[in-house]
CSV table of C-alpha atoms in Angstrom, one decimal:
chain,number,residue,atom,x,y,z
A,7,MET,CA,126.1,84.2,90.5
A,8,GLY,CA,126.4,86.8,87.7
A,9,LEU,CA,122.8,87.6,87.8
A,10,LEU,CA,122.9,88.4,91.5
A,11,THR,CA,125.8,90.5,91.1
A,12,HIS,CA,124.4,92.2,88.2
A,13,TRP,CA,121.0,93.1,90.4
A,14,SER,CA,123.2,94.2,93.3
A,15,ARG,CA,125.2,96.6,91.2
A,16,ARG,CA,122.3,97.9,89.7
A,17,ILE,CA,120.8,98.5,93.0
A,18,ALA,CA,123.7,100.2,94.7
A,19,ALA,CA,124.1,102.5,91.8
A,20,ARG,CA,120.8,104.1,92.5
A,21,SER,CA,121.2,103.9,96.5
A,22,GLN,CA,123.9,104.7,98.8
A,23,ALA,CA,124.2,101.3,100.5
A,24,SER,CA,126.8,98.6,99.5
A,25,PRO,CA,125.6,96.2,96.4
A,26,ARG,CA,125.2,93.2,99.0
A,27,ARG,CA,123.6,95.0,101.5
A,28,ALA,CA,120.9,96.7,99.0
A,29,LEU,CA,120.2,93.1,97.6
A,30,THR,CA,120.0,91.9,101.1
A,31,TYR,CA,117.6,94.6,102.2
A,32,ALA,CA,115.4,93.8,99.0
A,33,LEU,CA,115.3,90.1,99.8
A,34,VAL,CA,114.4,90.8,103.6
A,35,PHE,CA,111.4,93.0,102.3
A,36,LEU,CA,110.3,90.2,99.8
A,37,GLY,CA,110.8,87.6,102.4
A,38,ALA,CA,108.6,89.6,105.0
A,39,ALA,CA,106.0,89.9,102.4
A,40,LEU,CA,106.0,85.8,101.9
A,41,LEU,CA,105.9,85.4,105.6
A,42,ILE,CA,103.1,87.5,106.0
A,43,TYR,CA,101.1,85.7,103.3
A,44,LEU,CA,102.1,82.2,104.4
A,45,LEU,CA,101.6,82.5,108.3
A,46,PHE,CA,98.9,85.2,108.3
A,47,ALA,CA,96.9,85.6,105.1
A,48,ARG,CA,96.2,82.3,104.2
A,49,SER,CA,94.2,81.4,107.4
A,50,ALA,CA,92.0,84.4,107.1
A,51,THR,CA,88.5,83.5,106.1
A,52,ALA,CA,86.0,85.6,104.2
A,53,GLY,CA,83.7,87.7,106.4
A,54,GLN,CA,86.2,87.9,109.4
A,55,SER,CA,86.8,91.3,110.9
A,56,THR,CA,89.3,92.6,113.4
A,57,ALA,CA,88.7,95.4,115.9
A,58,PHE,CA,91.3,97.3,117.6
A,59,VAL,CA,90.0,99.2,120.6
A,60,LEU,CA,91.3,102.6,121.1
A,61,ASN,CA,90.0,103.6,124.2
A,62,ALA,CA,91.8,103.3,127.6
A,63,GLY,CA,88.7,102.0,129.5
A,64,ALA,CA,85.3,103.0,131.2
A,65,GLU,CA,87.0,104.9,133.9
A,66,SER,CA,89.2,107.0,131.7
A,67,ARG,CA,88.4,110.7,131.2
A,68,ALA,CA,90.0,111.0,127.9
A,69,LEU,CA,88.2,111.7,124.8
A,70,PRO,CA,86.5,108.7,123.4
A,71,VAL,CA,87.6,107.2,120.2
A,72,PRO,CA,85.5,104.9,117.9
A,73,ASP,CA,87.1,101.4,117.5
A,74,LEU,CA,89.1,100.8,114.3
A,75,VAL,CA,87.1,97.8,112.7
A,76,PHE,CA,88.4,96.5,109.3
A,77,PRO,CA,88.0,93.1,107.3
A,78,THR,CA,90.9,91.0,108.3
A,79,GLY,CA,91.7,89.3,104.8
A,80,ALA,CA,91.9,92.5,103.0
A,81,ALA,CA,93.9,94.3,105.6
A,82,LEU,CA,96.5,91.0,105.6
A,83,TYR,CA,96.8,90.9,101.9
A,84,GLY,CA,97.3,94.8,102.0
A,85,PHE,CA,100.4,94.4,104.2
A,86,VAL,CA,101.7,91.6,101.9
A,87,LEU,CA,101.2,93.9,98.8
A,88,LEU,CA,102.9,96.7,100.6
A,89,CYS,CA,106.1,94.7,101.8
A,90,ALA,CA,106.1,93.2,98.3
A,91,PHE,CA,106.1,96.6,96.6
A,92,LEU,CA,108.7,97.9,99.0
A,93,GLY,CA,111.1,94.9,97.9
A,94,GLY,CA,110.4,95.5,94.3
A,95,TRP,CA,111.3,99.0,94.5
A,96,GLN,CA,114.2,98.3,96.4
A,97,LEU,CA,115.5,96.0,93.6
A,98,ALA,CA,114.4,98.1,90.9
A,99,ARG,CA,115.4,101.5,91.9
A,100,GLY,CA,116.7,101.3,95.6
A,101,PHE,CA,115.9,103.6,98.6
A,102,ARG,CA,118.1,106.5,99.4
A,103,ARG,CA,116.8,105.8,103.2
A,104,VAL,CA,116.6,102.2,103.7
A,105,ASN,CA,116.2,101.9,107.3
A,106,LEU,CA,113.0,104.1,107.0
A,107,ALA,CA,111.8,101.5,104.6
A,108,LEU,CA,113.1,98.6,106.9
A,109,SER,CA,111.2,100.0,109.7
A,110,VAL,CA,108.1,100.3,107.7
A,111,VAL,CA,108.1,96.7,106.9
A,112,ALA,CA,108.8,95.5,110.5
A,113,ALA,CA,105.7,97.8,111.5
A,114,MET,CA,103.9,96.0,108.7
A,115,PHE,CA,104.8,92.7,110.1
A,116,VAL,CA,103.9,93.5,113.7
A,117,LEU,CA,100.6,95.0,112.4
A,118,ALA,CA,99.9,91.8,110.5
A,119,PHE,CA,100.7,89.6,113.6
A,120,LEU,CA,98.2,91.7,115.7
A,121,THR,CA,95.5,91.7,112.7
A,122,TRP,CA,95.9,87.8,112.6
A,123,ALA,CA,95.8,87.4,116.3
A,124,ALA,CA,92.6,89.5,116.7
A,125,ARG,CA,90.8,88.0,113.7
A,126,GLY,CA,87.1,87.8,114.6
A,127,ARG,CA,87.6,89.3,117.9
A,128,SER,CA,88.8,92.5,119.4
A,129,LEU,CA,92.2,93.7,120.8
A,130,ASN,CA,92.7,96.6,123.3
A,131,LEU,CA,95.6,98.3,121.4
A,132,THR,CA,95.8,101.0,124.2
A,133,GLY,CA,96.0,98.5,127.1
A,134,LEU,CA,98.6,96.5,125.0
A,135,LEU,CA,100.8,99.4,124.5
A,136,SER,CA,100.6,100.7,128.1
A,137,SER,CA,101.4,97.1,129.4
A,138,ALA,CA,104.4,97.1,127.1
A,139,LEU,CA,105.4,100.5,128.2
A,140,LEU,CA,105.1,99.5,132.0
A,141,ARG,CA,107.1,96.4,131.7
A,142,ALA,CA,109.9,98.0,129.4
A,143,VAL,CA,110.9,100.6,132.1
A,144,PRO,CA,112.9,98.3,134.2
A,145,ILE,CA,114.8,97.0,131.2
A,146,ALA,CA,115.4,100.6,129.5
A,147,LEU,CA,116.7,101.9,133.2
A,148,ALA,CA,119.1,99.0,133.2
A,149,ALA,CA,120.3,99.6,130.0
A,150,LEU,CA,120.8,103.2,130.8
A,151,SER,CA,122.8,102.4,133.6
A,152,GLY,CA,124.8,100.2,131.8
A,153,VAL,CA,125.6,102.8,129.2
A,154,LEU,CA,126.5,105.4,132.1
A,155,CYS,CA,128.8,103.2,133.5
A,156,GLU,CA,130.4,102.4,130.1
A,157,ARG,CA,130.8,106.2,129.6
A,158,CYS,CA,132.6,106.4,132.9
A,159,ALA,CA,135.0,103.6,132.0
A,160,VAL,CA,133.5,101.1,134.5
A,161,ILE,CA,132.8,97.9,133.4
A,162,ASN,CA,129.7,96.6,135.4
A,163,ILE,CA,128.9,93.0,134.9
A,164,GLY,CA,126.2,93.2,137.9
A,165,ILE,CA,123.4,95.1,136.3
A,166,GLU,CA,120.9,92.2,136.5
A,167,GLY,CA,121.7,92.0,140.3
A,168,MET,CA,121.0,95.9,140.6
A,169,MET,CA,117.6,95.0,138.8
A,170,LEU,CA,116.7,92.2,141.2
A,171,THR,CA,117.5,94.5,144.4
A,172,GLY,CA,115.5,97.3,142.9
A,173,ALA,CA,112.6,94.9,142.3
A,174,PHE,CA,112.3,93.8,145.8
């Protein structure tokens, strides 16, 4: 236990977070790197490539963007190394803006999953993002109505009923 206390105090001295929180962030970053390696990178075989399609479709009048094609294994191991580097940096020096590093690690994990899911094939990234945005709007509007009700000191326990009524 003495070694963990030493490391957490050393990290907290360089960052603005508490000692336990700084050490927890470092372990989360290293855990994300380990998960990306165990779940995604080990299953990638040599010669596989991933293609992210960045065009909305043939009927779109937007500027055509070339597809993003890259080797799957190299990208996954790159995500592992980046997350491990961020975890090591957090252990050694600490970040001043830990939430930014946490969002980068979360984005790397999501990108690693999408790369692993589309290995050997292509994934329409534009269609994925547009459908996610389309499905998130009702939830965001319900959350906004809940926030407005709370700001007006009204406890609204029927937000899901209003969502169902609006869906009909």
